[in-house]
Amino acid sequence: QGIASLLDVEIYKEGLKPEKLIEEIHQRGGMVAASNHHFDQTPYLMEMIEILTDMEEMEADILKLAVMPKAPEDVLNLLQATRRVSALTPRPVVTMSMGKLGVVSRISGQTFGSAITFATVGEASAPGQIPLEEMRKILVSLDK
């Protein structure tokens, strides 16, 4: 009553106590997608694993990480972090690397354990999002 079914909580927002907020949302019957966005860089591999693991320890229902790559290796590191964490948790892991370099993570994320991807209908809400019809064709081709 009076609460959304799923709330996205940016866990490292200044002044926020994410564990307490997640617990309160759960007590009210809601679910939480814990998220962390890096619009200007990609953290190191172990830092990304730690971020996703922190989300799990906070009892988030979905673990979501978005990063901005500076080099192809950044995308590889994100996919490796996705693979490692998704193999260790029953919770859905959702990751994406943004921008032109990161597009490959949006179309191949499922191969590495990312539970969902984002496409756009109309204007993109994040750099590197693919239009919905194009994304459908790509995903169908990958599933063959």
Coordinates of C-alpha atoms in Angstrom, one line a residue:
Q1 CA 0.0 0.0 0.0
G2 CA 1.4 3.3 -1.0
I3 CA 4.7 2.0 -2.3
A4 CA 6.0 1.0 -5.7
S5 CA 6.6 -2.7 -6.3
L6 CA 10.3 -2.0 -7.2
L7 CA 12.4 1.0 -6.3
D8 CA 15.9 1.8 -7.6
V9 CA 18.2 2.9 -4.8
E10 CA 21.5 4.6 -5.7
I11 CA 23.5 3.1 -2.8
Y12 CA 26.4 5.5 -2.5
K13 CA 24.4 8.7 -2.6
E14 CA 25.7 11.1 0.0
G15 CA 23.7 11.2 3.2
L16 CA 21.8 8.0 2.4
K17 CA 21.8 5.0 4.7
P18 CA 21.0 2.3 2.0
E19 CA 20.8 -0.7 4.4
K20 CA 18.1 1.1 6.4
L21 CA 16.2 2.2 3.3
I22 CA 16.3 -1.2 1.8
E23 CA 15.1 -2.8 5.0
E24 CA 12.2 -0.3 5.2
I25 CA 11.2 -0.9 1.6
H26 CA 11.2 -4.7 2.2
Q27 CA 9.2 -4.3 5.4
R28 CA 6.5 -2.4 3.3
G29 CA 6.5 -5.3 0.7
G30 CA 8.6 -3.6 -2.0
M31 CA 11.6 -4.8 -3.8
V32 CA 14.9 -3.0 -4.4
A33 CA 17.2 -2.6 -7.3
A34 CA 20.4 -1.3 -5.8
S35 CA 22.3 0.7 -8.3
N36 CA 25.6 2.5 -8.7
H37 CA 26.4 4.7 -11.7
H38 CA 29.8 5.9 -12.9
F39 CA 29.2 8.3 -15.7
D40 CA 32.8 9.3 -16.2
Q41 CA 34.9 6.2 -15.7
T42 CA 35.0 2.4 -15.0
P43 CA 36.2 1.3 -11.6
Y44 CA 38.9 -1.4 -11.4
L45 CA 37.7 -5.0 -11.7
M46 CA 37.9 -5.8 -8.0
E47 CA 36.1 -2.6 -7.1
M48 CA 33.2 -3.5 -9.4
I49 CA 33.0 -6.9 -7.8
E50 CA 33.1 -5.3 -4.3
I51 CA 30.3 -2.8 -5.3
L52 CA 28.0 -5.6 -6.5
T53 CA 28.8 -7.7 -3.5
D54 CA 28.0 -4.8 -1.2
M55 CA 24.6 -4.5 -2.8
E56 CA 24.0 -8.2 -2.1
E57 CA 25.1 -7.8 1.5
M58 CA 22.6 -4.9 1.8
E59 CA 19.9 -7.5 0.9
A60 CA 19.0 -5.7 -2.4
D61 CA 16.9 -7.8 -4.7
I62 CA 18.6 -6.8 -7.9
L63 CA 22.3 -5.7 -8.2
K64 CA 22.8 -3.0 -10.9
L65 CA 26.0 -1.3 -12.0
A66 CA 26.5 1.1 -14.9
V67 CA 30.0 2.4 -15.9
M68 CA 31.6 4.5 -18.6
P69 CA 34.5 2.9 -20.4
K70 CA 37.6 4.8 -21.6
A71 CA 39.2 1.7 -23.3
P72 CA 38.0 -1.7 -24.5
E73 CA 39.6 -3.3 -21.5
D74 CA 37.1 -1.4 -19.3
V75 CA 34.3 -3.2 -21.0
L76 CA 36.1 -6.6 -20.6
N77 CA 36.5 -5.9 -16.9
L78 CA 32.8 -5.1 -16.5
L79 CA 31.8 -8.3 -18.2
Q80 CA 34.3 -10.2 -16.1
A81 CA 32.9 -8.7 -12.9
T82 CA 29.4 -9.5 -14.1
R83 CA 30.4 -13.1 -14.8
R84 CA 32.0 -13.6 -11.4
V85 CA 29.3 -12.0 -9.3
S86 CA 26.4 -13.6 -11.2
A87 CA 28.0 -17.0 -10.7
L88 CA 28.0 -16.5 -6.9
T89 CA 24.6 -15.0 -6.2
P90 CA 21.0 -16.1 -6.8
R91 CA 20.1 -12.4 -7.2
P92 CA 19.8 -10.9 -10.7
V93 CA 22.8 -8.9 -11.7
V94 CA 22.3 -6.1 -14.2
T95 CA 25.4 -4.4 -15.7
M96 CA 26.1 -2.1 -18.6
S97 CA 29.0 -0.2 -20.0
M98 CA 27.7 3.1 -21.5
G99 CA 28.6 5.0 -24.6
K100 CA 29.8 3.8 -28.0
L101 CA 32.5 1.5 -26.5
G102 CA 30.0 0.0 -24.1
V103 CA 27.4 -1.0 -26.7
V104 CA 28.7 -4.5 -26.9
S105 CA 28.0 -5.0 -23.1
R106 CA 24.3 -4.1 -23.8
I107 CA 24.0 -6.8 -26.5
S108 CA 26.1 -9.5 -25.0
G109 CA 25.5 -9.0 -21.3
Q110 CA 23.3 -12.0 -21.0
T111 CA 26.2 -14.2 -22.1
F112 CA 28.2 -13.0 -19.0
G113 CA 25.3 -13.1 -16.5
S114 CA 23.6 -9.7 -16.9
A115 CA 19.9 -10.4 -16.3
I116 CA 18.5 -7.6 -18.5
T117 CA 19.4 -4.9 -20.9
F118 CA 18.0 -1.5 -21.8
A119 CA 16.8 -0.3 -25.1
T120 CA 15.2 3.0 -26.1
V121 CA 11.9 3.9 -27.5
G122 CA 12.4 7.5 -28.7
E123 CA 15.2 9.5 -27.0
A124 CA 17.8 7.5 -25.1
S125 CA 18.0 8.0 -21.4
A126 CA 21.7 6.9 -21.2
P127 CA 24.6 7.0 -23.6
G128 CA 24.9 3.9 -25.8
Q129 CA 21.3 2.7 -25.6
I130 CA 20.1 0.9 -28.7
P131 CA 16.7 1.5 -30.3
L132 CA 14.2 -1.2 -29.3
E133 CA 13.6 -2.7 -32.7
E134 CA 17.3 -2.9 -33.4
M135 CA 17.9 -4.5 -30.0
R136 CA 15.2 -7.1 -30.7
K137 CA 16.9 -8.1 -34.0
I138 CA 20.3 -8.4 -32.3
L139 CA 19.1 -10.5 -29.4
V140 CA 17.1 -12.8 -31.7
S141 CA 20.3 -13.3 -33.8
L142 CA 22.4 -14.1 -30.7
D143 CA 19.9 -16.7 -29.5
K144 CA 20.0 -18.7 -32.8

